CSV table of C-alpha atoms in Angstrom, one decimal:
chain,number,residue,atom,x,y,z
A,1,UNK,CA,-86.4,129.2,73.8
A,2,UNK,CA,-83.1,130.8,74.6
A,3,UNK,CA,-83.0,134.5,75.0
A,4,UNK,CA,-80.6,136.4,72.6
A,5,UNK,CA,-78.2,138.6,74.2
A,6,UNK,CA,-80.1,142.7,73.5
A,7,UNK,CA,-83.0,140.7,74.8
A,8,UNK,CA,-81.1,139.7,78.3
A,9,UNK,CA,-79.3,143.1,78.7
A,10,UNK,CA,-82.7,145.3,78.1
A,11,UNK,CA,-84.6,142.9,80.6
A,12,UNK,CA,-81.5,143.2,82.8
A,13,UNK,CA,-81.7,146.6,82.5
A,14,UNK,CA,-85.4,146.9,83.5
A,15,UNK,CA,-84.9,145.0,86.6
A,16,UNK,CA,-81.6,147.1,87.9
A,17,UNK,CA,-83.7,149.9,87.2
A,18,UNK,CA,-86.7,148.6,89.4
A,19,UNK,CA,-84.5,147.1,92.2
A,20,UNK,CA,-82.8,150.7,92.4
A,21,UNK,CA,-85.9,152.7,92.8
A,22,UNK,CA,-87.2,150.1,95.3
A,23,UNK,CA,-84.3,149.8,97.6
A,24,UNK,CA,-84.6,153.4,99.1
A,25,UNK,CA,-88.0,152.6,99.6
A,26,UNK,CA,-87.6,149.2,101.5
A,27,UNK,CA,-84.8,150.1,103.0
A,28,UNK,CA,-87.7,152.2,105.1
A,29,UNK,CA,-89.4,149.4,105.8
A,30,UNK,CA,-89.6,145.5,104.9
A,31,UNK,CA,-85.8,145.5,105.0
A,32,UNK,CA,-85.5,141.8,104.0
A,33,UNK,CA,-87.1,142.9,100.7
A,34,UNK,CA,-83.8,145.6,100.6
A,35,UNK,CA,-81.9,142.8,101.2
A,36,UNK,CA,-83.4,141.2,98.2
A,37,UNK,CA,-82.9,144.3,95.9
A,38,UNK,CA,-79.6,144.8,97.2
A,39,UNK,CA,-78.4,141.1,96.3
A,40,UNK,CA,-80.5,141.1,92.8
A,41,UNK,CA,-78.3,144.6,91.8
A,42,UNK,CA,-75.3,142.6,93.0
A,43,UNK,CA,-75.6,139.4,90.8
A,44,UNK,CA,-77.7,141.4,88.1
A,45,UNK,CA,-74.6,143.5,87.9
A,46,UNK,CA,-72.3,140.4,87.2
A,47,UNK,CA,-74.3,138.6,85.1
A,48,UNK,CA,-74.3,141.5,82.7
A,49,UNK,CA,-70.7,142.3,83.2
A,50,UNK,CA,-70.5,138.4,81.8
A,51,UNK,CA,-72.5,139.2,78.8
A,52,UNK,CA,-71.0,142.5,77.9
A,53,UNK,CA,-67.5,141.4,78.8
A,54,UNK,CA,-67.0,144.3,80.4
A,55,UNK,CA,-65.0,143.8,83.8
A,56,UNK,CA,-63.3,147.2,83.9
A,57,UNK,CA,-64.7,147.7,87.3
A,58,UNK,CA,-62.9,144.8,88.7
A,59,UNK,CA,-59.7,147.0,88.9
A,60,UNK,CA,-61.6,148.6,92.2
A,61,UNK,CA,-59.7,145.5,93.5
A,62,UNK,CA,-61.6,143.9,96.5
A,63,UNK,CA,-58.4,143.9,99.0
A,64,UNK,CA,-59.9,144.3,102.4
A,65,UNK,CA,-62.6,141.8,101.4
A,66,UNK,CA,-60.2,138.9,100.6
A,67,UNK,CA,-58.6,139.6,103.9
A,68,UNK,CA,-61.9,139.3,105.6
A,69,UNK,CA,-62.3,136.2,103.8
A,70,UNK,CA,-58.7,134.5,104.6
A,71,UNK,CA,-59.2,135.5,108.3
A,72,UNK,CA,-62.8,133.7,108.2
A,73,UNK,CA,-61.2,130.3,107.3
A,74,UNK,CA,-62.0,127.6,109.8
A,75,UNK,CA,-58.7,127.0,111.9
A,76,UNK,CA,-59.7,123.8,113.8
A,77,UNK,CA,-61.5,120.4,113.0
A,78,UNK,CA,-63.7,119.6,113.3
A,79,UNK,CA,-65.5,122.7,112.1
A,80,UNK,CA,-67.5,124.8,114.5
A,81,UNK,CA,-71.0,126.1,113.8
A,82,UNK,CA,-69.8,129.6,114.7
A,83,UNK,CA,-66.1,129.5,111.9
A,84,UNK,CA,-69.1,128.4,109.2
A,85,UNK,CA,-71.0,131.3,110.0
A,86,UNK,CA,-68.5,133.5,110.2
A,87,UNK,CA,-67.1,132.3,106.6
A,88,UNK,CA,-69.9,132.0,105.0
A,89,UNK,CA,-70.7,136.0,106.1
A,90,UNK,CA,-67.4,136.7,105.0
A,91,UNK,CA,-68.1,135.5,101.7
A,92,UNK,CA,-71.7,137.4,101.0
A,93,UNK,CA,-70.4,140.7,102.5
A,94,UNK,CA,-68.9,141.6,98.5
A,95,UNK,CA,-72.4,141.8,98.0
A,96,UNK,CA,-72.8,145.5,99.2
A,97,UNK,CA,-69.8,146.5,97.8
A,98,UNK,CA,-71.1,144.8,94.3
A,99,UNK,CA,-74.3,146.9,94.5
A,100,UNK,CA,-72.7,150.3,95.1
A,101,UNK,CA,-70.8,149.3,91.9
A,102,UNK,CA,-74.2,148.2,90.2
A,103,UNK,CA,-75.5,151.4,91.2
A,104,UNK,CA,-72.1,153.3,90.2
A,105,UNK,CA,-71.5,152.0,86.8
A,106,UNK,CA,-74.7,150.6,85.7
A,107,UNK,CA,-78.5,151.6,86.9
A,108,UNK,CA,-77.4,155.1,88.4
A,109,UNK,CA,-75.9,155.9,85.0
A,110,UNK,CA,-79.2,156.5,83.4
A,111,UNK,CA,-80.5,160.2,83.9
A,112,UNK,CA,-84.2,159.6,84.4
A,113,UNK,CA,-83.3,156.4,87.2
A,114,UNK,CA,-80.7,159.0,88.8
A,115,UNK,CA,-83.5,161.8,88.9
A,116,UNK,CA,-85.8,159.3,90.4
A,117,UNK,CA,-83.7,157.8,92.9
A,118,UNK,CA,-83.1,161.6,94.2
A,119,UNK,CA,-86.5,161.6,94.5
A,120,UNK,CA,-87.4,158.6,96.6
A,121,UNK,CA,-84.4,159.7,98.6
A,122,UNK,CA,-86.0,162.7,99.3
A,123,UNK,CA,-89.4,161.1,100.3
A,124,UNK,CA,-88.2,158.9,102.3
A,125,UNK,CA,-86.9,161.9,104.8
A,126,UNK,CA,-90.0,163.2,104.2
A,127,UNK,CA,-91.9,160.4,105.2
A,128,UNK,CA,-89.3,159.8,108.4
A,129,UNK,CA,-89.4,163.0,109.5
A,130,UNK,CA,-93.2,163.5,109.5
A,131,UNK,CA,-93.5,159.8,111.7
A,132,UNK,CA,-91.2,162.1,114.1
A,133,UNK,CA,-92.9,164.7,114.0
A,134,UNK,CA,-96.2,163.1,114.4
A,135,UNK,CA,-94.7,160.9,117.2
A,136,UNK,CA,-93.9,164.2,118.8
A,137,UNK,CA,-96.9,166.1,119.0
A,138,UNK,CA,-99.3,163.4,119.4
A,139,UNK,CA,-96.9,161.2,121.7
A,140,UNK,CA,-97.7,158.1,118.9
A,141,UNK,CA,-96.7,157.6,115.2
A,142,UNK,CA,-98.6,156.5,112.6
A,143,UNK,CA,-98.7,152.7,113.5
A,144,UNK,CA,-99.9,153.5,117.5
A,145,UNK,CA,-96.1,153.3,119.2
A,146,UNK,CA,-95.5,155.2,121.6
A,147,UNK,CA,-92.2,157.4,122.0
A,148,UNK,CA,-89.5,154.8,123.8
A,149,UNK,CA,-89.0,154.2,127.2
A,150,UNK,CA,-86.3,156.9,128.2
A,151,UNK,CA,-88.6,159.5,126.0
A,152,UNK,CA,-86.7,159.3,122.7
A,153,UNK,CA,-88.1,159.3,119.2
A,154,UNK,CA,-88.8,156.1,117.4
A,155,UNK,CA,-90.4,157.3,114.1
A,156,UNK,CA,-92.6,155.0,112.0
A,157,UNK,CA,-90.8,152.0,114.4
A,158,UNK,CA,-91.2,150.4,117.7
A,159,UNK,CA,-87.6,151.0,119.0
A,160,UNK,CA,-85.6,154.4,118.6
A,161,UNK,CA,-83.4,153.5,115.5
A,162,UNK,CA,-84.9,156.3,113.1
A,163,UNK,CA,-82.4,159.1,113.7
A,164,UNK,CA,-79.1,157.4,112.2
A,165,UNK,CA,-81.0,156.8,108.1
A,166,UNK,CA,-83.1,160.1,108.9
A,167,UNK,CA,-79.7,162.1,109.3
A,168,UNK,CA,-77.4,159.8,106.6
A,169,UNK,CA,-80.8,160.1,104.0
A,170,UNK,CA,-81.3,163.8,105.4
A,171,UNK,CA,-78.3,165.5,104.8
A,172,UNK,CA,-77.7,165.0,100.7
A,173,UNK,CA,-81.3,165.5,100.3
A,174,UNK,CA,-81.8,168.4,102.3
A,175,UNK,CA,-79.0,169.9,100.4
A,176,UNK,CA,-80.2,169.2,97.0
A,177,UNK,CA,-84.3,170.5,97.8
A,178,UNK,CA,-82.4,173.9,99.3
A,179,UNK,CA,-80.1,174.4,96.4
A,180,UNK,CA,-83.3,173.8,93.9
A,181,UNK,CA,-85.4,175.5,96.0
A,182,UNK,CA,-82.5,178.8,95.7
A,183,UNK,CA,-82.3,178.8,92.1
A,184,UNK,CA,-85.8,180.4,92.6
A,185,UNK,CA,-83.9,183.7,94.2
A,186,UNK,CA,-80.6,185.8,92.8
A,187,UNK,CA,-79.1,187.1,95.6
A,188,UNK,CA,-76.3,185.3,97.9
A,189,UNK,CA,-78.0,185.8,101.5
A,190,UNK,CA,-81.4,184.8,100.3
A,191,UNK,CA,-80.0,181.2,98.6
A,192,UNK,CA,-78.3,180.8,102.3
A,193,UNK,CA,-81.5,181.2,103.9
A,194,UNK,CA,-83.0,178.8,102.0
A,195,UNK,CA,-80.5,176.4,102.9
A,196,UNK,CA,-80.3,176.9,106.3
A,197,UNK,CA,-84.1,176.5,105.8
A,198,UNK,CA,-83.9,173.1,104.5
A,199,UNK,CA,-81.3,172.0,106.8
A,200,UNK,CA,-83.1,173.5,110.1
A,201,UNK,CA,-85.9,170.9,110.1
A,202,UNK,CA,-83.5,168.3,110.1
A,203,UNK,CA,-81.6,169.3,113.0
A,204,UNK,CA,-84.5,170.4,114.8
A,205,UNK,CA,-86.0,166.8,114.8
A,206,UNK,CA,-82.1,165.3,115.5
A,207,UNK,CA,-82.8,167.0,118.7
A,208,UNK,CA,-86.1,166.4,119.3
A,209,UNK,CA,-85.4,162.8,118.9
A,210,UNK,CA,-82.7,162.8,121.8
A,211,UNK,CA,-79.9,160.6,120.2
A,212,UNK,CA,-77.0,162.6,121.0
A,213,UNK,CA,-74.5,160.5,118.0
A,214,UNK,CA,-77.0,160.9,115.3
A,215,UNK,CA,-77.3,164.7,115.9
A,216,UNK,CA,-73.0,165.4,116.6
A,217,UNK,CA,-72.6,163.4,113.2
A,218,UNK,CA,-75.0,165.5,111.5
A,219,UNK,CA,-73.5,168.4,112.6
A,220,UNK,CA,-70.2,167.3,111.6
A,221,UNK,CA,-71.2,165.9,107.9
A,222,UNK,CA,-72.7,169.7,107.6
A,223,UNK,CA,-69.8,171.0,108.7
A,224,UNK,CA,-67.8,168.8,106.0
A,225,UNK,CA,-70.3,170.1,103.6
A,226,UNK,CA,-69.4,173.9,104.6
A,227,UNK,CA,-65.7,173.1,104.1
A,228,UNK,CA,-66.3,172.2,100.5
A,229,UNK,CA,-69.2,174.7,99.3
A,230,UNK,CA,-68.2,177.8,100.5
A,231,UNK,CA,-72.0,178.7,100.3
A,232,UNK,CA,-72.8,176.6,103.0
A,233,UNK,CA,-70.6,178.4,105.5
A,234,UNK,CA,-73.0,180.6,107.1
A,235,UNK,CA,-75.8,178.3,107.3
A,236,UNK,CA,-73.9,175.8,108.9
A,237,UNK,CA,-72.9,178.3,111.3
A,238,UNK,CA,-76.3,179.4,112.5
A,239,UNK,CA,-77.1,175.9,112.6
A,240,UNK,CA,-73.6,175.6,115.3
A,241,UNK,CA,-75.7,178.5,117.0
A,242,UNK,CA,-79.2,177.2,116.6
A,243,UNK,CA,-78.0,173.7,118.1
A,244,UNK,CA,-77.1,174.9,122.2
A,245,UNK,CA,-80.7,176.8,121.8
A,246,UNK,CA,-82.8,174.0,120.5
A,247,UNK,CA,-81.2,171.5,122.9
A,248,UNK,CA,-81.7,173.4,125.3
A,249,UNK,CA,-85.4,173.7,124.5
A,250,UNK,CA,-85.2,170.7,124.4
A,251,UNK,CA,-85.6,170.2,128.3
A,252,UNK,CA,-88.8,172.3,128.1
A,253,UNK,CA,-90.4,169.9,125.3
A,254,UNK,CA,-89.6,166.5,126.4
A,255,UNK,CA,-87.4,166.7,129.1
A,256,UNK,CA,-86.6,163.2,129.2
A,257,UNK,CA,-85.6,163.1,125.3
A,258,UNK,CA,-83.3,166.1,127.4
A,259,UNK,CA,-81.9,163.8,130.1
A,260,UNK,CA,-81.4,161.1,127.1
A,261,UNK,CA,-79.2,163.3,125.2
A,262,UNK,CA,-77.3,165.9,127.5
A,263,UNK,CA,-77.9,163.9,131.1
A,264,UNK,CA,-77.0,160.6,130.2
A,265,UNK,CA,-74.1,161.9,127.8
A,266,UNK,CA,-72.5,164.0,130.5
A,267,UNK,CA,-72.3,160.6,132.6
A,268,UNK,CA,-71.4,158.4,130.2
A,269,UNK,CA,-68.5,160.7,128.9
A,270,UNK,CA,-67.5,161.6,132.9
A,271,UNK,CA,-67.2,157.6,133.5
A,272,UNK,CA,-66.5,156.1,129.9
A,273,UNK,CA,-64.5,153.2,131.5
A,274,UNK,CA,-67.4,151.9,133.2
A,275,UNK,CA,-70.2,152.9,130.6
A,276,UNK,CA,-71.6,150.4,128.6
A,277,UNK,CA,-69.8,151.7,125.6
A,278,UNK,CA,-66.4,151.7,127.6
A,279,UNK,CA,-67.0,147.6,128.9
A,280,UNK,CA,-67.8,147.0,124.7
A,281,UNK,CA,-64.3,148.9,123.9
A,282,UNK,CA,-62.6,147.1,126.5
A,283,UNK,CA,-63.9,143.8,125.3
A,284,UNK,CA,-62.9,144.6,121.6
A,285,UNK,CA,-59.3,145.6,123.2
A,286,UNK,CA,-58.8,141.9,124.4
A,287,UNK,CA,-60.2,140.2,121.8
A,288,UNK,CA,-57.9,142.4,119.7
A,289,UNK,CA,-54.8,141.7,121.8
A,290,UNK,CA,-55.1,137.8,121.6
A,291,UNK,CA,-55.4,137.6,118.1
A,292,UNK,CA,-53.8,140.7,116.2
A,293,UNK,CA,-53.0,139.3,112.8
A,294,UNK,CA,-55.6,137.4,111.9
A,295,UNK,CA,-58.5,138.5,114.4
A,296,UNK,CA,-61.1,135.8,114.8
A,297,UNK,CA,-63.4,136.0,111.4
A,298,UNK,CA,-66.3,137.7,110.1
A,299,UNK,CA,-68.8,138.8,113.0
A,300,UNK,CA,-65.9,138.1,116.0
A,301,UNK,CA,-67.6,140.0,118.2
A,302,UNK,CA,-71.4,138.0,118.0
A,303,UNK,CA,-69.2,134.9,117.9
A,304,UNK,CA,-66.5,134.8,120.3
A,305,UNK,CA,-67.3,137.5,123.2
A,306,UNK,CA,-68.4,135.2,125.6
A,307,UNK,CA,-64.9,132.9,125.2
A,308,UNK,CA,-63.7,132.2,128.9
A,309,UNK,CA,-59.9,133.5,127.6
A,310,UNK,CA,-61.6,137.2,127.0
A,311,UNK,CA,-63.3,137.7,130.4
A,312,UNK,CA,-61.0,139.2,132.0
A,313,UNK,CA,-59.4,142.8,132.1
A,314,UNK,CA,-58.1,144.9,129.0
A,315,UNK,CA,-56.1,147.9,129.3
A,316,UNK,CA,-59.3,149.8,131.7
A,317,UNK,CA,-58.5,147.8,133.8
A,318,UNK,CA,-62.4,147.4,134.9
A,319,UNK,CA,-63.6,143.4,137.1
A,320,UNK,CA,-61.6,141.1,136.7
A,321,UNK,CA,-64.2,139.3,134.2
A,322,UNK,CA,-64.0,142.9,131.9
A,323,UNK,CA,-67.5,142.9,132.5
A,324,UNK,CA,-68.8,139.4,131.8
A,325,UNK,CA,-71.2,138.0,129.0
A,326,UNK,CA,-73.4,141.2,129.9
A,327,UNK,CA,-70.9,143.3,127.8
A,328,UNK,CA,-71.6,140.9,124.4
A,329,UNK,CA,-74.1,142.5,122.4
A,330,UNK,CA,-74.1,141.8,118.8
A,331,UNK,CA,-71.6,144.0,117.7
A,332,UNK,CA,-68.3,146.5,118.7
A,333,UNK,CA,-70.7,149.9,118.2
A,334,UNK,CA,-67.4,150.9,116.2
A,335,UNK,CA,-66.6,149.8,113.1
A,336,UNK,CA,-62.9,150.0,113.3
A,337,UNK,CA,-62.7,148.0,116.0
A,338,UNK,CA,-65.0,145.5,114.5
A,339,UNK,CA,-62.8,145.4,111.6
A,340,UNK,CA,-60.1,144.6,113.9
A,341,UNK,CA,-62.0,142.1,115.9
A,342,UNK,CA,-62.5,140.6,112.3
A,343,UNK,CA,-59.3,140.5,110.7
A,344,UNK,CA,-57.3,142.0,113.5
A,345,UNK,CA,-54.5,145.2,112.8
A,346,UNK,CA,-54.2,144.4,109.0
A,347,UNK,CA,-57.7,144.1,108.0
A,348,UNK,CA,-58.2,147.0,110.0
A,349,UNK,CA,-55.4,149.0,108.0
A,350,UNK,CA,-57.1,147.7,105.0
A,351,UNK,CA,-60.5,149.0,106.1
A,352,UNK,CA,-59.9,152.3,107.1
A,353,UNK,CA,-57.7,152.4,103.5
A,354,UNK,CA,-60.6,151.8,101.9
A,355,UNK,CA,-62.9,154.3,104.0
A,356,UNK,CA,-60.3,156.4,102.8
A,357,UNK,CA,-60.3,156.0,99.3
A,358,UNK,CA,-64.2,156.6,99.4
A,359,UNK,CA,-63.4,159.6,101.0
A,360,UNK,CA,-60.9,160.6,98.7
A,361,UNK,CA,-63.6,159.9,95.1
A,362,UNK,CA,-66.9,161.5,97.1
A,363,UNK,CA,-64.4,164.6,97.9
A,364,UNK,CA,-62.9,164.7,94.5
A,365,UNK,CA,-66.0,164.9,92.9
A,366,UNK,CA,-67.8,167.5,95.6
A,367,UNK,CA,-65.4,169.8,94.5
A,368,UNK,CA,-66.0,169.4,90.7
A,369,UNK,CA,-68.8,172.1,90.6
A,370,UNK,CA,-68.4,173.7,86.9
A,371,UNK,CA,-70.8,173.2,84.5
A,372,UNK,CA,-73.4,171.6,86.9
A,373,UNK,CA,-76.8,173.4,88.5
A,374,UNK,CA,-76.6,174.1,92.2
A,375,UNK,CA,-79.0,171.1,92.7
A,376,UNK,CA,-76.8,168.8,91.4
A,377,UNK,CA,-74.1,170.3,93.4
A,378,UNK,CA,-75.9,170.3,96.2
A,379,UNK,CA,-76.7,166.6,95.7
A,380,UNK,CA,-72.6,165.4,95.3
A,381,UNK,CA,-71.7,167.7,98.4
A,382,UNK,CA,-74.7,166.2,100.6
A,383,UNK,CA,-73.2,162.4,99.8
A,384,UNK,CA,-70.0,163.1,100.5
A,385,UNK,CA,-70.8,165.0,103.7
A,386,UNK,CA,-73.1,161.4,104.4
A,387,UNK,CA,-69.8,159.4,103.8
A,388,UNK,CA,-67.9,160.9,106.3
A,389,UNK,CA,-70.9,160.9,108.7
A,390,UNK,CA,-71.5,157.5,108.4
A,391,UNK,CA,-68.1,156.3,108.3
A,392,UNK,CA,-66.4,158.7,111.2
A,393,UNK,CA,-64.0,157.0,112.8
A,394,UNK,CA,-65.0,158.5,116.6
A,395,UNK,CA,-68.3,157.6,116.7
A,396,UNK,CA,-70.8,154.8,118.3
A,397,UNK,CA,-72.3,152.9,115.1
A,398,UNK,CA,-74.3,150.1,113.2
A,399,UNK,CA,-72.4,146.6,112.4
A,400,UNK,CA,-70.7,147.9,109.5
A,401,UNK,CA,-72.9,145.8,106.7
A,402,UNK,CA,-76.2,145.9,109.1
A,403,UNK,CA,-79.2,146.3,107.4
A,404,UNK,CA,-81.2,148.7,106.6
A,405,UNK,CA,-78.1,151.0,108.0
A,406,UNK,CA,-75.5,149.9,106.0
A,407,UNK,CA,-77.7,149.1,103.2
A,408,UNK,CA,-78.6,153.0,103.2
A,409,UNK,CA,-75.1,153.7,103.3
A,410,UNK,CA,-74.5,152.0,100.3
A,411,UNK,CA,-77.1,152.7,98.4
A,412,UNK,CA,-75.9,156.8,99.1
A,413,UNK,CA,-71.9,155.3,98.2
A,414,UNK,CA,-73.3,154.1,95.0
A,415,UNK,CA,-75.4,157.5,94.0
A,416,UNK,CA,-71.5,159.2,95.0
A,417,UNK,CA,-69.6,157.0,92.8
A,418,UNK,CA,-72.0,157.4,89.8
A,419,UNK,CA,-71.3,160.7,89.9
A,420,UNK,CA,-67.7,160.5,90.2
A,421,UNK,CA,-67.7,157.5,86.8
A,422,UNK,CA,-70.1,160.5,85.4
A,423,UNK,CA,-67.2,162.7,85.8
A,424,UNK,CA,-65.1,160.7,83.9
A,425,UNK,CA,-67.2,159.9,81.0
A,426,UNK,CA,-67.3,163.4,80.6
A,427,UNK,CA,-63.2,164.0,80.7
A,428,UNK,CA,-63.2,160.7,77.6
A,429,UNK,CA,-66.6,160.9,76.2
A,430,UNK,CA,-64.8,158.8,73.5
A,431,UNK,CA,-63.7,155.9,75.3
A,432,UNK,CA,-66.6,155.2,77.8
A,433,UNK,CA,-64.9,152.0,78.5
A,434,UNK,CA,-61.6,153.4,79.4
A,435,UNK,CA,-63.6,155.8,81.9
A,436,UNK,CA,-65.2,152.9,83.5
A,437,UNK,CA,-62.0,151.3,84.3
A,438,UNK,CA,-60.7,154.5,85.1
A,439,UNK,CA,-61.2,155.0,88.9
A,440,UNK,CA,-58.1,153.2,90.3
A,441,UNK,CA,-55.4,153.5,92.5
A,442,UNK,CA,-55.9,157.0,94.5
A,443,UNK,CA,-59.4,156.7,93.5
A,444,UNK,CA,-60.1,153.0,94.4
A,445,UNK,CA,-63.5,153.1,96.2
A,446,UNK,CA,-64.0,149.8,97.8
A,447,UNK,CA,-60.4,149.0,99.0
């Protein structure tokens, strides 16, 4: 029996709902189940763009994707395994920017999923932070693991990746509990110590962790944060002051978290050339220079490190192999220069265009305060600051669409862009269609 149309849109509905409030959650642990809710928003979301006939959204335009995808073609026959792998990635990475949209213009729009999802987001940091905590104290988490090797954190996992989602969750949602929590109080200094309250924890288990890029990008979305909401100013000053003190504790408490962090940083930074970082950079550099137009495909760097016509020097000027097949890893560790690597200078101009543009809507609607409570304020300010933490250009990072990383990410860009299509839905709350359609050109999010 054939469903009539109501019937396929409320069931639709009921399932973006669900696969929203269960990606922050899975995106914790059981990451191929993410992956799952992730791709289910994505499809969900066109399926019911078919049956409404609503494709306003589609004016977000999907340039940097299409580049990825034309630079992904196989260039030689017969075919290798690596050129269909690297296509074939090419052409499911529009699946994250698809969900953000699902999440934008679709499940997020609904007041009581929005409320919830702030919730979960919320727990989750919660829940992270505790397993660091525990891990801490106790020297185990939860599960038995023991703190890593070199004495940093590892949370409720058996490797230290906890601190990049604890600070990109931890910032918008230790924003949003401090501004509720200071509509309890009237006066101006109290409502900053309560954020600087909220915030403190945070930072204080950034250090304690010992990964030095987690805890400068936190810093540095706060401090984003601080330029927008004047109210944040002084707590994100004491935290500046806080941060030399509870480092330096640091190497009282766990001094080889302490050698992790300030030690090894101090070296690494001192010889960058030579550092494992440097050797990756320096790979990326000649891979880049062979093949600037086009780069070499999706996942370049996985694919193609180990290519004889790459070992050799870049502009370092390290051995004469650059380093050798020990510098591949899976990834650049920066994801301009995997964008690069990819799609080589153009796709590269294209990505950080698009970056940009997210920037651009996130900050836009940070600064559109009137009307709203100071938890919802809170809330826009804390994912825009999580944007630009994520996404700084200067910083050692995730594959750029690496789950559950990048799945956070864009599960925070969606919650962001809801509020920005909110925004406009207010401005023409007689044309809802019209504001769908409405975020274009200097407000394109996805490139």
């Amino acid at each position: 029996m054939m469903f009539e149309k109501p019937v396929l849109l409320r069931l639709l509905d009921r399932l973006g709902a669900l696969a929203t409030l269960l990606l922050p959650l899975f995106l914790v642990h059981w990451r191929g189940i993410a992956e799952g809710c992730l791709d289910g928003l994505a499809v969900g979301f066109l399926l019911r763009s078919a049956l409404t006939r609503d494709w306003s959204w589609y004016r977000q335009g999907f340039v940097w994707w299409g580049w990825l995808v034309l630079c992904s073609l196989p260039r030689q026959m017969p075919v290798p395994a690596e050129a269909t792998a690297s296509l074939t990635q090419a052409l499911l990475a529009i699946r994250f920017p698809l969900a953000a949209f699902a999440l934008a213009f679709w499940t997020l729009q609904e007041s009581w999923t929005l409320t919830w999802c702030r919730r979960l987001v919320v727990a989750c940091v919660l829940y992270l932070g505790g397993q660091m905590l525990l891990q801490a104290v106790t020297g185990h988490n939860l599960f038995g693991n023991p703190r890593f090797g070199d004495g940093t954190l590892t949370g409720p996992y058996d490797k230290p990746r906890v601190s990049a989602p604890f600070a990109l969750l931890g910032l918008p949602a230790a924003l949003f509990v401090g501004a509720l929590l200071g509509e309890r109080v009237r006066r101006s200094w109290q409502k900053a110590l309560v954020t600087g309250a909220t915030l403190l924890p945070v930072l204080g288990l950034l250090v304690l962790a010992g990964q030095r890029m987690s805890l400068a990008t936190f810093l540095l979305g706060t401090g984003v944060c601080a330029l927008v909401l004047p109210t944040l100013r002084r707590p994100t000053l004491a935290l500046l002051v806080a941060s030399p003190a509870l480092i330096g504790l640091l190497a009282f408490v766990s001094p080889e978290a302490f050698g992790h962090l300030v030690t090894k940083t101090q070296t690494q930074l001192a010889h960058f050339a030579s550092s494992p970082y440097g050797q990756i950079y320096n790979r990326a550099a000649v891979m880049i220079e062979a093949h600037p137009a086009l780069g070499l495909g999706d996942d370049a760097f996985r694919h193609y490190c180990r290519s004889e016509e790459f070992l050799r020097p870049g502009s370092s000027h390290l051995q004469p192999d650059g380093g050798g097949v020990s510098v591949c890893v899976q990834h650049t560790h920066n994801h301009v220069l995997e964008a690069a690597t990819n799609s080589g200078f153009p796709g590269a101009a294209l990505f950080v265009a698009m970056i940009g543009s997210w920037w651009l809507v996130l900050g836009r609607t940070a600064r559109r305060q009137v009307g709203l409570c100071a938890a919802h304020i809170g809330w826009r300010v804390g994912l825009f600051g999580a944007a630009v933490l994520h996404e700084w250009p200067l910083s050692s990072q995730s594959a750029f669409l690496n789950m559950p990383l990048g799945g956070i990410a864009f599960l925070l860009l969606g919650a962001g862009l809801a509020e920005a299509v909110r925004d406009l839905k207010a401005d023409r709350p007689d044309d809802g269609e019209t504001a769908r359609g409405a975020l274009t050109l200097s407000q394109r999010p996805p490139g």
